[in-house]
Amino acid sequence: MITNPTKPLSQPVDLFYLTSKNAWLLWCCQLLNLSTLLLEISTWMIAVIALCLCWQALLLHNRLNTNKKHSKVNISVKQQMAISSMLLMFIAVSGCIAIAISARSLGVLVSMLHLLTFAYTLKAFEIKKRKDFYQLFLLGLFLLASALIFKQTLAFSLLIVFFLIINLTILHRVFSPTKTLLLASKTVCILLLQSALLAVTLFIVFPRLSPFWQVPSVNSAKIGLSDEVSPGDIASLALSSDLAFRVDFKREQIPDYSTLYWRAMTLENFDGKKWTRAKDDINKTLSQVTSPNVIFEPETSGLSILYDVTVEPSYQPWLFGLAVATSNDARVALMSDYTIQSRNVLSQITHYQVKSYLHSSLDLTINEVDKQRNLSIVKGSNPRLEKLAAKLIKQYVDPIDRAQAVLETFRESHYFYTLQPPKLLNNSLDQFYFDTKSGFCVHYASSFTYLMRAAGIPARVVTGYLGGEYNNVNAAALSQQNGQQGGHLSIYQYDAHAWSEIWLHGIGWKKIDPTAAVDPQRVESGWSNTLVTQQLSMNNGFIGLYQFKRISWINELRLQLDALDYQWTRWVLGFSSKQQYDLLKRLFGKQMPWKIAGIVAIALISSMALVTLFYRFNMKIFKRKNVTPWFSLYQKALKILATKGLHKPVNMTAFDFSMLVTARLPQISKEFLDFTLTFEQLNYRKLSDLERELHLSRLKKQYKGITANLS
Amino acid sequence: MQKTLLAILSQIESVVIGKPHECRLALACLLAQGHLLIEDLPGMGKTTLAQALAKNLSLSYQRTQFTSDLLPSDVIGISIFNSETKQFELHKGPIFNQVVLADEINRASPKTQSALLEAMAENQVSIDGITHILPRPFFVIATQNPLFHAGTYPLPESQLDRFMMKISLGFPDIDAEKSILLSNNVQATESTLINDIICVDTLISMQNTIENVHASTSIIEYIIALCRISRGQEMTEKTDKIVCKPLSPRAGKALLAAARAWAFIDNRDYLLPDDIKAVFYNVCEHRLDLNITEQQHVSGSISERILDAVNVLNPLNA
């Protein structure tokens, strides 16, 4: 009796059935997707999500058991999977209310993200239809994309791509359950690679419409330097190994480490406890930010170097440069204290070019207001220092000698550089200078500045970063080619620093770093060994990197990664509309808009012409697309045989041809016969989807067998 | 079911020696519920084949020798007044059998021929205004001598079309002829045949199964392409116009049915182009041929030329 191999599936069409294995895979995939946002969502939401996931796992487990018990009884999917819709509704509504309540403290973006993750978790409870599965899948993709709002490092992006592949693989598997995971992921990877081309093209040419697509600013927690400093502040930064910014010197000679003082801001007001920016400086900032016409033009002369700075988002406006820094970038405002600032808060990676005149002087003349501000001290707050200042005034006439004397004191009198200084009462500089004698940059800078002011020399505290890690991995190839130096500096948060500037006649503002007097190593090459040892003994997780720095190959690897990350930041994350414009300009030359318009027009016209041609020629190309995979594979085999001089007459059936092949090419007789039989099954037999897939994979194997035997 | 079929086939082949292909075609024709025309010279084994088919399948069988004076009522039957019961009684003719062997059909007058062929087409006969349904399965095997023989009335095309297949046995080869000559007598052979291998119900269920043999789109397109070529509708540059009678859609249906039966005998539940090719000559040649008398055993028949002109794998987009 010949049985009819394919009966229409008895399942109702709208019911969507996930096999238990696929359901588990989907569950794992959900877990992965949610894990990308783990750091961003609040604890209570994590708990709710974890609970829901556990519940789902339990349901899946139960379903597996019931399936085993009643393997022949067809239990409806509804009974197995879903929890009562009323309960689900209740959870959803109460969850939404909770999110709404906490929205105020969370902010718009994060509360929306809570809603998204919550919906994603709950959706898994009601996968009844194909549509539901699609929704869950798309939500998952959206979740992955939103994770990129918070972190865009190369490693994290690669992780997201990996998760994307997992998601797509599961989508693929759900609809072709016979494929192995490996095979499915292979297909997915091939498809992704093919689509990557389009993605890259769009990335390069699609206009960057930032106002439309801007995500609400993520977290207003400011990173890095703050605009007020009291002794003890920068120590917390020193514990952070986050990247602050990177500097690319391109072809310029990199200045010595000890001259790399990256100025961020000057602090001129001192209220006895903390240093803050001058009031009218702040006002000036605001006015300059709003009206770009008012621009401070520093007088510059002498040698200059040109470099690119790529700043990580800090949610503050400070930009960094070596004095005297100038820039042609419209986004960069030059401040009257020779610092540079962004016109907007840095909420994303920003890229700007700076020209620094290293030997140019700052403010050869000083107006009375500025002078008075930089001389003011709170009388009586630090009486012992004031006394010392009076003594200095008597002792030395030349202001520079007074400064030298103080530095000499720091150098000679057992001052100690440490990140864990003893606590000072009321931030008393007296106590630091005369009693504890241990502190870090801010302590030295502020007490030095105070002392200078008391001694009648205008002085101010400058904060910024010192030094940076030189990385020449990217430049190595370049320098081999044209013998030039290059590479980039990576400046981390632990490079944060504070120093002083005193104003001298005929010289202007002169940089003086009292820390250099205490711990020369800190200034010349970064953290001194003693400090690192001290930090390591505190065991507070600081500078895990520093331990590695001692092992050369790990350090090498770290530098390589840093170089890679720099390129990623530079070319992918920092690919702004300006850079896009520059790139297109470089590609298309001067008359760029016309050329682009021309290319688009030519592309449009030619594609239209092609389409018309296809229609004219009876749409042969379109028809060919309907060719089944087995048919094209068979044709491929025929082509191979044709190269062996064996042509198949069109009127010959596949089986007859296989007989001919058997006679003429005995070495592949068996393979080709099997191949033909499988082809016949696929082409002429009525097969279920599953059988077809099996046959097709068999056909592919047999095809490989033929090619292997022929060659 | 397959085993039984092969057993039947081997039985038939043991009687009609040396003609396995023709035996298989005849069986396929029967399974496809078509009628069979055997055309050959006298004494080539036409009758033997017909008998073997009928007896093996345990069907009721009657042979009618067609002559020029045979009347339609001799075939269909006649109502005769019974003087005892004072009623007309129907005397059923040989057509009320399941297998009817119409021997030398082209000797009968056209009137009688058409009576038979009407019954074949409709599976029913009307006698005195009463319609009688013919038994199922109903299978007519007609034999005819080549038309150049004296005293024949050629069957018109319309009637030839009612036969699903036309086969001719041809002369046996040396070995076959040897064994034919050595076998004792026809009677002895016939007696071995009378063991019923299958019952009627099995045969009918086989016929039903055959209707479900799967024909893929590609196969349907192949059949359409063959038909269109015969009609001159689709000509490629390579082939000259083939001069022939066009194949009707009914011919296409017959071709499909016969090929299905062929595939079924081959133990397949789906059609291959090979099946179409195998039966094409016998199903279509008598519908295509302009001059039935001339081209008998000539190679390079119209059928072959049509088959050659069609791309098997990609029939309509050649």
PDB file of N, CA, C and O in Angstrom, chain B residues 265-285:
ATOM      1  N   ILE B 265       2.996   0.995 -10.862  1.00  0.00           N
ATOM      2  CA  ILE B 265       3.569  -0.334 -11.078  1.00  0.00           C
ATOM      3  C   ILE B 265       5.047  -0.315 -10.687  1.00  0.00           C
ATOM      4  O   ILE B 265       5.594  -1.284 -10.180  1.00  0.00           O
ATOM      5  N   ASP B 266       5.676   0.830 -10.859  1.00  0.00           N
ATOM      6  CA  ASP B 266       7.090   0.996 -10.511  1.00  0.00           C
ATOM      7  C   ASP B 266       7.274   1.226  -9.015  1.00  0.00           C
ATOM      8  O   ASP B 266       8.364   1.551  -8.567  1.00  0.00           O
ATOM      9  N   ASN B 267       6.179   1.108  -8.271  1.00  0.00           N
ATOM     10  CA  ASN B 267       6.211   1.266  -6.806  1.00  0.00           C
ATOM     11  C   ASN B 267       6.627   2.673  -6.383  1.00  0.00           C
ATOM     12  O   ASN B 267       7.472   2.860  -5.527  1.00  0.00           O
ATOM     13  N   ARG B 268       6.013   3.646  -7.012  1.00  0.00           N
ATOM     14  CA  ARG B 268       6.279   5.016  -6.605  1.00  0.00           C
ATOM     15  C   ARG B 268       4.963   5.734  -6.358  1.00  0.00           C
ATOM     16  O   ARG B 268       3.949   5.414  -6.990  1.00  0.00           O
ATOM     17  N   ASP B 269       4.957   6.688  -5.451  1.00  0.00           N
ATOM     18  CA  ASP B 269       3.737   7.467  -5.221  1.00  0.00           C
ATOM     19  C   ASP B 269       3.864   8.860  -5.825  1.00  0.00           C
ATOM     20  O   ASP B 269       3.155   9.774  -5.459  1.00  0.00           O
ATOM     21  N   TYR B 270       4.817   9.033  -6.715  1.00  0.00           N
ATOM     22  CA  TYR B 270       4.953  10.313  -7.392  1.00  0.00           C
ATOM     23  C   TYR B 270       5.404  10.063  -8.825  1.00  0.00           C
ATOM     24  O   TYR B 270       5.965   9.012  -9.137  1.00  0.00           O
ATOM     25  N   LEU B 271       5.135  11.034  -9.665  1.00  0.00           N
ATOM     26  CA  LEU B 271       5.440  10.870 -11.081  1.00  0.00           C
ATOM     27  C   LEU B 271       6.821  11.390 -11.416  1.00  0.00           C
ATOM     28  O   LEU B 271       7.272  12.390 -10.856  1.00  0.00           O
ATOM     29  N   LEU B 272       7.465  10.716 -12.350  1.00  0.00           N
ATOM     30  CA  LEU B 272       8.727  11.210 -12.884  1.00  0.00           C
ATOM     31  C   LEU B 272       8.527  11.464 -14.380  1.00  0.00           C
ATOM     32  O   LEU B 272       7.634  10.872 -15.001  1.00  0.00           O
ATOM     33  N   PRO B 273       9.350  12.310 -14.949  1.00  0.00           N
ATOM     34  CA  PRO B 273       9.266  12.503 -16.406  1.00  0.00           C
ATOM     35  C   PRO B 273       9.461  11.181 -17.148  1.00  0.00           C
ATOM     36  O   PRO B 273       8.928  10.994 -18.229  1.00  0.00           O
ATOM     37  N   ASP B 274      10.207  10.282 -16.515  1.00  0.00           N
ATOM     38  CA  ASP B 274      10.448   8.976 -17.129  1.00  0.00           C
ATOM     39  C   ASP B 274       9.144   8.235 -17.379  1.00  0.00           C
ATOM     40  O   ASP B 274       8.992   7.515 -18.372  1.00  0.00           O
ATOM     41  N   ASP B 275       8.182   8.404 -16.442  1.00  0.00           N
ATOM     42  CA  ASP B 275       6.893   7.739 -16.602  1.00  0.00           C
ATOM     43  C   ASP B 275       6.170   8.277 -17.827  1.00  0.00           C
ATOM     44  O   ASP B 275       5.599   7.513 -18.613  1.00  0.00           O
ATOM     45  N   ILE B 276       6.215   9.583 -17.957  1.00  0.00           N
ATOM     46  CA  ILE B 276       5.545  10.204 -19.101  1.00  0.00           C
ATOM     47  C   ILE B 276       6.176   9.681 -20.396  1.00  0.00           C
ATOM     48  O   ILE B 276       5.488   9.284 -21.335  1.00  0.00           O
ATOM     49  N   LYS B 277       7.493   9.662 -20.392  1.00  0.00           N
ATOM     50  CA  LYS B 277       8.198   9.214 -21.598  1.00  0.00           C
ATOM     51  C   LYS B 277       7.865   7.771 -21.932  1.00  0.00           C
ATOM     52  O   LYS B 277       7.724   7.406 -23.093  1.00  0.00           O
ATOM     53  N   ALA B 278       7.734   6.968 -20.869  1.00  0.00           N
ATOM     54  CA  ALA B 278       7.513   5.539 -21.083  1.00  0.00           C
ATOM     55  C   ALA B 278       6.171   5.288 -21.762  1.00  0.00           C
ATOM     56  O   ALA B 278       6.051   4.387 -22.591  1.00  0.00           O
ATOM     57  N   VAL B 279       5.181   6.079 -21.393  1.00  0.00           N
ATOM     58  CA  VAL B 279       3.857   5.785 -21.938  1.00  0.00           C
ATOM     59  C   VAL B 279       3.500   6.689 -23.112  1.00  0.00           C
ATOM     60  O   VAL B 279       2.494   6.459 -23.780  1.00  0.00           O
ATOM     61  N   PHE B 280       4.305   7.674 -23.376  1.00  0.00           N
ATOM     62  CA  PHE B 280       3.889   8.712 -24.330  1.00  0.00           C
ATOM     63  C   PHE B 280       3.586   8.147 -25.715  1.00  0.00           C
ATOM     64  O   PHE B 280       2.556   8.436 -26.309  1.00  0.00           O
ATOM     65  N   TYR B 281       4.487   7.300 -26.159  1.00  0.00           N
ATOM     66  CA  TYR B 281       4.289   6.775 -27.519  1.00  0.00           C
ATOM     67  C   TYR B 281       2.951   6.056 -27.625  1.00  0.00           C
ATOM     68  O   TYR B 281       2.172   6.280 -28.537  1.00  0.00           O
ATOM     69  N   ASN B 282       2.672   5.189 -26.650  1.00  0.00           N
ATOM     70  CA  ASN B 282       1.477   4.362 -26.744  1.00  0.00           C
ATOM     71  C   ASN B 282       0.198   5.143 -26.473  1.00  0.00           C
ATOM     72  O   ASN B 282      -0.860   4.805 -26.965  1.00  0.00           O
ATOM     73  N   VAL B 283       0.302   6.172 -25.686  1.00  0.00           N
ATOM     74  CA  VAL B 283      -0.894   6.956 -25.397  1.00  0.00           C
ATOM     75  C   VAL B 283      -1.181   7.929 -26.540  1.00  0.00           C
ATOM     76  O   VAL B 283      -2.333   8.150 -26.903  1.00  0.00           O
ATOM     77  N   CYS B 284      -0.137   8.471 -27.102  1.00  0.00           N
ATOM     78  CA  CYS B 284      -0.355   9.607 -27.996  1.00  0.00           C
ATOM     79  C   CYS B 284      -0.171   9.318 -29.477  1.00  0.00           C
ATOM     80  O   CYS B 284      -0.682  10.058 -30.309  1.00  0.00           O
ATOM     81  N   GLU B 285       0.570   8.291 -29.798  1.00  0.00           N
ATOM     82  CA  GLU B 285       0.906   8.124 -31.211  1.00  0.00           C
ATOM     83  C   GLU B 285      -0.352   8.001 -32.080  1.00  0.00           C
ATOM     84  O   GLU B 285      -0.453   8.617 -33.128  1.00  0.00           O
TER      85      GLU B 285
END
